[in-house]
Coordinates of C-alpha atoms in Angstrom, one line a residue:
X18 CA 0.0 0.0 0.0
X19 CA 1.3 3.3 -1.2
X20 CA 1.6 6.5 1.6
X21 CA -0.7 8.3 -0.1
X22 CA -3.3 5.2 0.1
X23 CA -2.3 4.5 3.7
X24 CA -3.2 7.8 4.5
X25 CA -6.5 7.9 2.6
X26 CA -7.3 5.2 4.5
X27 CA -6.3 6.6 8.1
X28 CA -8.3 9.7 7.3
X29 CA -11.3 7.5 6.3
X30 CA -11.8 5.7 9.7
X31 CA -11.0 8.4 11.6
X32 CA -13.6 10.5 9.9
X33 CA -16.2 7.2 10.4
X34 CA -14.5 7.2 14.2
X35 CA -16.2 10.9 14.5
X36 CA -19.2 10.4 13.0
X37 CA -20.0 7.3 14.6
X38 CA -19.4 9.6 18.4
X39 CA -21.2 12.4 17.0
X40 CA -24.2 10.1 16.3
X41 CA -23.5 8.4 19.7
X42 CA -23.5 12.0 21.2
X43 CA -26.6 13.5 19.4
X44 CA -28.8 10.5 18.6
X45 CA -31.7 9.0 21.1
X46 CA -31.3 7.9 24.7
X47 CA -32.8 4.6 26.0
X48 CA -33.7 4.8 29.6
X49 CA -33.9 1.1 30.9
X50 CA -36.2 0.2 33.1
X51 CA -36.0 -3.6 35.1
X52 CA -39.9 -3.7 35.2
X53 CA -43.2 -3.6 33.8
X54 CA -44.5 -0.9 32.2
X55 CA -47.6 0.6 34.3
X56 CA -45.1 0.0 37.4
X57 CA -43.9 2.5 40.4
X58 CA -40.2 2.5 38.5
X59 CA -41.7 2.7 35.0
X60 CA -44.2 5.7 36.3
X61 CA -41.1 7.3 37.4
X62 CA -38.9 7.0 34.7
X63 CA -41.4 7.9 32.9
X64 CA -42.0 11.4 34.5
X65 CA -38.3 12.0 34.2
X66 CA -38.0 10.6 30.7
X67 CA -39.4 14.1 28.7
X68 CA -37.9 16.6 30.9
X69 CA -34.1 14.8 30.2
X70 CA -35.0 14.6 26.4
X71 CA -35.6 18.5 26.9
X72 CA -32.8 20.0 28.9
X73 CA -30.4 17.4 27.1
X74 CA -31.9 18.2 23.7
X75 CA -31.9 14.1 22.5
X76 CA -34.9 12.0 23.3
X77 CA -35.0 10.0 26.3
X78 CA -36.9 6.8 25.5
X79 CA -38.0 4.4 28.5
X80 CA -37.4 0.4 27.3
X81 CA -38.8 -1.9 29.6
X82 CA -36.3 -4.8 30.1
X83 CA -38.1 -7.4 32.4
X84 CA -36.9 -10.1 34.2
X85 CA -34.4 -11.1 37.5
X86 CA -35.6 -8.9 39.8
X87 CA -34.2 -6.2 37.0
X88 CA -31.0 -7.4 36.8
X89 CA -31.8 -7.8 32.7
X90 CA -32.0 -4.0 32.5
X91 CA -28.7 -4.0 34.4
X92 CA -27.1 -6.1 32.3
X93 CA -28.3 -4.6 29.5
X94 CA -26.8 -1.4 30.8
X95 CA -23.5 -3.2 31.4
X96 CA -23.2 -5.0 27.8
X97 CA -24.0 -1.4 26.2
X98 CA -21.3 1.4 24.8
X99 CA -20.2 3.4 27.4
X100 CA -21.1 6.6 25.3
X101 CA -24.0 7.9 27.4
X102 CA -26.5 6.4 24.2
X103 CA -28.0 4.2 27.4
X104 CA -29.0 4.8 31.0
X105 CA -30.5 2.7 33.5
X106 CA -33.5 3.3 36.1
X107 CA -32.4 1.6 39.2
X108 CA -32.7 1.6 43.0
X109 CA -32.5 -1.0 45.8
X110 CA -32.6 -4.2 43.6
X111 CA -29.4 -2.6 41.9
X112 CA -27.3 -3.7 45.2
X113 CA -29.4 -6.1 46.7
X114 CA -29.7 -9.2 44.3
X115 CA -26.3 -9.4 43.6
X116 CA -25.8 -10.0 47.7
X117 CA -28.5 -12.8 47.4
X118 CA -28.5 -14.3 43.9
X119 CA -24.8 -15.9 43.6
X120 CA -25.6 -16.7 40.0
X121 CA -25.5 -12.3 39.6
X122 CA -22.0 -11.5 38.9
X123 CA -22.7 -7.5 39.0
X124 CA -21.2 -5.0 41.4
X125 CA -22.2 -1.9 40.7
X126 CA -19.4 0.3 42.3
X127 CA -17.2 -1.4 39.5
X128 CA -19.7 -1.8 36.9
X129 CA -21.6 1.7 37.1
X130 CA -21.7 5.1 37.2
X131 CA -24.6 6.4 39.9
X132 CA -25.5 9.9 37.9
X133 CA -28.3 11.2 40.5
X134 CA -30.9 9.9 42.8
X135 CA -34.7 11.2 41.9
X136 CA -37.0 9.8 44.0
X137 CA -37.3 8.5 47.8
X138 CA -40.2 6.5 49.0
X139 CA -41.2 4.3 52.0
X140 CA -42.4 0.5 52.4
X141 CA -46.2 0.3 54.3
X142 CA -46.6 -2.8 56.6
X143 CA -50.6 -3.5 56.2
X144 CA -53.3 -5.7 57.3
X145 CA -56.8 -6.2 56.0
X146 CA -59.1 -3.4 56.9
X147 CA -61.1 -6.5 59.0
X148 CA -57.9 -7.5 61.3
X149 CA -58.0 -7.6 64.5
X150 CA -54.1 -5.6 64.2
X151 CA -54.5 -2.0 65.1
X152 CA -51.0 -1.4 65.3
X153 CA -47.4 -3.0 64.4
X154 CA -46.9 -3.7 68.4
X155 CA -50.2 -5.6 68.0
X156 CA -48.8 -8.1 64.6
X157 CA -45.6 -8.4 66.4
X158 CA -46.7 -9.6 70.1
X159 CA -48.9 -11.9 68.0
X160 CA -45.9 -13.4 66.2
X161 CA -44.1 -13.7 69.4
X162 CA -47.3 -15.5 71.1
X163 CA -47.6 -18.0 68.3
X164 CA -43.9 -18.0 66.6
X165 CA -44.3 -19.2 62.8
X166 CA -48.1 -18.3 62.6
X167 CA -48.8 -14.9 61.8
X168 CA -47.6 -14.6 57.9
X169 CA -46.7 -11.5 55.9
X170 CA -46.8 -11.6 52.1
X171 CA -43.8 -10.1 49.6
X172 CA -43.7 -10.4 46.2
X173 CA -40.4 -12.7 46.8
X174 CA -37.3 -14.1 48.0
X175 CA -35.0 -11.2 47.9
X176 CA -37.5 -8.2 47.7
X177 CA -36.9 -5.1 49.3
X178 CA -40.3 -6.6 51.3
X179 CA -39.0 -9.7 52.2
X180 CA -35.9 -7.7 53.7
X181 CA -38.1 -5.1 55.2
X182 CA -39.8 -8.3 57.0
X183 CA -36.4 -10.2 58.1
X184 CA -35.2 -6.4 59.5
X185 CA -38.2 -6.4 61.8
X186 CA -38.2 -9.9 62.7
X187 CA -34.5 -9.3 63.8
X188 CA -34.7 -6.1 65.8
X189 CA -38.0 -7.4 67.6
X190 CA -36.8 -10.8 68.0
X191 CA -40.1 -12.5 67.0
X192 CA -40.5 -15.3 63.5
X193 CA -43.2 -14.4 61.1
X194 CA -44.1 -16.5 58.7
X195 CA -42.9 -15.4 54.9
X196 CA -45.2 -15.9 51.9
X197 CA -43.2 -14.9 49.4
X198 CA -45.1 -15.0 45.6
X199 CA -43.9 -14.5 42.2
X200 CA -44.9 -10.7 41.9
X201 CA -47.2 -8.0 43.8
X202 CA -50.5 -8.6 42.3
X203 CA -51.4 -12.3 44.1
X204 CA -49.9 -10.4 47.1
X205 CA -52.6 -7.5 47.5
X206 CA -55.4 -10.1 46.4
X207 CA -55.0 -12.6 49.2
X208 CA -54.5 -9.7 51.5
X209 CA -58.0 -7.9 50.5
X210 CA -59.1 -12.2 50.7
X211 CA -58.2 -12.5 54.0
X212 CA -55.1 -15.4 53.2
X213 CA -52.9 -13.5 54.3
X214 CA -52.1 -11.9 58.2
X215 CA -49.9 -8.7 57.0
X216 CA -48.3 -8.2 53.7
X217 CA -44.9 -5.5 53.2
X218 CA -46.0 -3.2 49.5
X219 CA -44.0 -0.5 48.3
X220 CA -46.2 2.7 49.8
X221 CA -47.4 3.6 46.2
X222 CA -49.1 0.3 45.6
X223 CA -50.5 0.4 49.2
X224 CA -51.9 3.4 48.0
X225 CA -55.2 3.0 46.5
X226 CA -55.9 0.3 48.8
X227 CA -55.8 2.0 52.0
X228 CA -57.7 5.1 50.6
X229 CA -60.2 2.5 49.9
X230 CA -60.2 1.5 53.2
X231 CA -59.6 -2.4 52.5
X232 CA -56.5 -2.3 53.7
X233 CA -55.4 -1.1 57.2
X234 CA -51.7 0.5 56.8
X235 CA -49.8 0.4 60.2
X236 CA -46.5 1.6 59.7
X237 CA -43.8 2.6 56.9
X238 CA -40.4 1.8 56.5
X239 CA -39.1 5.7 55.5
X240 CA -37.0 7.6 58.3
X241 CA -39.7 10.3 58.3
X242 CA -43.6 9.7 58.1
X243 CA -44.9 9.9 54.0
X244 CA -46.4 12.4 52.5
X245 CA -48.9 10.3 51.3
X246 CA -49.7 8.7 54.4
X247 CA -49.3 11.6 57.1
X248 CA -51.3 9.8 59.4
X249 CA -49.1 5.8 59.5
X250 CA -46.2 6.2 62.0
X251 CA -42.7 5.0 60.7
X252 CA -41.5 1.5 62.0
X253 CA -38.9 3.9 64.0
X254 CA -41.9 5.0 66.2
X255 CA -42.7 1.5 67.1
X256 CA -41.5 0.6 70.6
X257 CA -38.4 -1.6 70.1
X258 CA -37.7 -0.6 66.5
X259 CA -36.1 2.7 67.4
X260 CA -33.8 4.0 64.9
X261 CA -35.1 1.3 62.2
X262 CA -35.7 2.5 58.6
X263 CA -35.6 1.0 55.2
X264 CA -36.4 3.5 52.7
X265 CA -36.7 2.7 48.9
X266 CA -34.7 5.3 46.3
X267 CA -34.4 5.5 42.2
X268 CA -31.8 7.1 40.7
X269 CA -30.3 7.2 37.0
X270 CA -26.6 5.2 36.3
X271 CA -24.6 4.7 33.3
X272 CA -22.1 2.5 32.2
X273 CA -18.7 2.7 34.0
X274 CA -16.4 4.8 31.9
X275 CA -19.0 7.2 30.6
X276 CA -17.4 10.2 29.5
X277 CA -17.4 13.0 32.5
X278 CA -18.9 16.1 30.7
X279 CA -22.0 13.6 29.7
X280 CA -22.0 12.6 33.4
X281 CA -21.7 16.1 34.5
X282 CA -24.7 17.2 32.3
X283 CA -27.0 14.8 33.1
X284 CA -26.2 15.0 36.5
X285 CA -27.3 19.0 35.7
X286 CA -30.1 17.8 33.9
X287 CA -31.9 15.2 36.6
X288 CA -31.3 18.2 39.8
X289 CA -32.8 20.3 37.2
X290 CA -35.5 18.6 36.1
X291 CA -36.4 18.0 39.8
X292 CA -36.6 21.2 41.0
X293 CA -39.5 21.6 38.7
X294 CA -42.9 21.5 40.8
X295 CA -45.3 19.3 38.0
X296 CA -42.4 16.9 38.4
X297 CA -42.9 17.2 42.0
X298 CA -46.7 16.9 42.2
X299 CA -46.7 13.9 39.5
X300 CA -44.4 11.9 41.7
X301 CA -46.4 12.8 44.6
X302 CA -49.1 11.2 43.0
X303 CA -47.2 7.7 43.5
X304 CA -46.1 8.0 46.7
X305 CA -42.7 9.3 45.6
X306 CA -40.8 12.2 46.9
X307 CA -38.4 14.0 44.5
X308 CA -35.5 14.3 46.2
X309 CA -32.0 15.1 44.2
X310 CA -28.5 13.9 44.9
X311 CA -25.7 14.7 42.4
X312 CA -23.4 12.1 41.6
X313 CA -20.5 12.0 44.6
X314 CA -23.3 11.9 47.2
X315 CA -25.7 9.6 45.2
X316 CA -22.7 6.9 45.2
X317 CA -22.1 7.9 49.2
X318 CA -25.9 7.2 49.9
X319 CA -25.9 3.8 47.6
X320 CA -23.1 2.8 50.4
X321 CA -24.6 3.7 53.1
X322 CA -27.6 1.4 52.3
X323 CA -25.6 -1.1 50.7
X324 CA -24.5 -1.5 54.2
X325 CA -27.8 -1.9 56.0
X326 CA -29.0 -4.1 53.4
X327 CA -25.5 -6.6 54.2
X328 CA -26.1 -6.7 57.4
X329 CA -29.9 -7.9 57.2
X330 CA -28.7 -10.5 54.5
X331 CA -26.1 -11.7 57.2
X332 CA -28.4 -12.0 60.2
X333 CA -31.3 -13.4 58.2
X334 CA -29.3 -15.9 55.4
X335 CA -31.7 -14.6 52.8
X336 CA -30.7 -16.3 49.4
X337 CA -32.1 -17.1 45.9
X338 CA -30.8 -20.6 45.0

């Protein structure tokens, strides 16, 4: 090959090179979700979705990628090009599965980027509107009068429910009885059926029940009381629970080795996006509280729960064979 070829062809895939980043750079962005669509994590993402696609000027499109307990939208995130072209809608499942599920060979601190936190919410603890439970003190002396009798329903081994349970079993020293089921829905039906003694929902699926009155709420799992549920005292008001929370967050990551200006910008552009008040109010519709973190204390808070949720998976032995 002559110079003057060799150099032709140098030029030509380093012009391709830049057109191929400038499409990266300028093109859509898929926002992965681990869940169904008409989900609390799709209803989020998909409140955030169109105000990204405006301050970043590229549209933000949510893909649902189902399965694992989201760890299929994970790796999805993981197998993608780090050049900001794919983001992932994530919370507690993010760190949790991979401490439960050996077969998960994720760890996000090496694998991820945490851009920003958008939403906080709580767990609610309920009990059909017909139980004789008026209060959490009330299910727990009945688990510690009858040990292994008094069941509470989660939509699985692993869930940020099932862990929410094990955490209170722990700290009060009593054994409920998990039901653990392959989703939410059979979960809320056997409750409202009576099957079930107590059952652990994420507050915005608790929700519509409890302003129904079928189901009786008696505490959430959130440091502070909800907004949505001013009235349910937090498990940390519960005599012998002192000090006990287990919140549930969202947040937006991208693949490890994501440029930093993109990082930087979309960082810019979730805090921004938050601070707007129909953003507020729609999230507040779910049961969700905006509430922004850039990305150095995102990745501080992720730690900080990361921890909690290690040592309930250590006193407890949860674990998805």
């Amino acid at each position: 090959m002559s110079k003057r070829s060799l150099a032709i062809t140098v030029a030509t895939l380093a012009l391709a090179a830049a057109s191929t980043a400038v499409s990266a750079q300028d093109g859509p962005i898929t926002l992965l979700v681990g869940y169904s669509a008409g989900g609390s994590a799709d209803f989020a993402a998909r409140v955030m979705a169109p105000e990204l696609s405006e301050r970043l000027g590229r549209t933000v499109v949510v893909e649902n990628a189902t399965g694992a307990s989201g760890m299929i939208a994970l790796q999805n995130l993981i197998n993608a090009e780090a050049d900001g072209s794919t983001l992932y809608y994530g919370g507690f499942d993010t760190v949790a599965v991979p401490m439960v599920n050996a077969a998960v060979n994720i760890d996000w601190k090496v694998e991820t980027i945490p851009v920003g936190r958008t939403a906080t919410t709580s767990q609610t603890i309920a009990v059909p509107a017909a139980s004789p439970y008026q209060t959490l003190t009330d299910l727990i002396e009945a688990a510690r009068a009858e040990p292994d009798t008094i069941t509470y329903g989660t939509p699985g081994i692993g869930s940020a429910q099932h862990f929410v349970g094990e955490m209170i079993s722990h700290a009060a020293d009593v054994t409920f009885l998990h039901a653990p089921y392959q989703g939410g829905s059979q979960v809320s039906n056997d409750l409202l059926g009576g099957m079930l003694d107590s059952a652990v929902f994420t507050t915005s699926t608790a929700l519509p029940f409890v302003n129904e009155g079928n189901i009786r709420a008696l505490a959430v799992t959130s440091a502070e009381r909800s907004p949505a549920l001013p009235d349910v005292p937090t498990l940390g008001e519960t005599a012998g629970l002192e000090g006990l929370a287990l919140p549930l967050w969202q947040g937006i990551f991208v693949k490890a080795g994501t440029d930093e200006a993109f990082v930087t910008e979309l960082g810019a552009a979730i805090e921004a996006s938050l601070a707007e008040a129909d953003v507020q109010e729609r999230l507040a519709t779910a049961g969700f509280t905006a509430a922004p973190l850039a990305p150095a204390e995102f990745t501080a808070f992720i730690e900080e729960q990361a921890a909690t949720y290690a040592q309930i998976v250590e006193q407890s032995a949860i674990s998805i064979q």
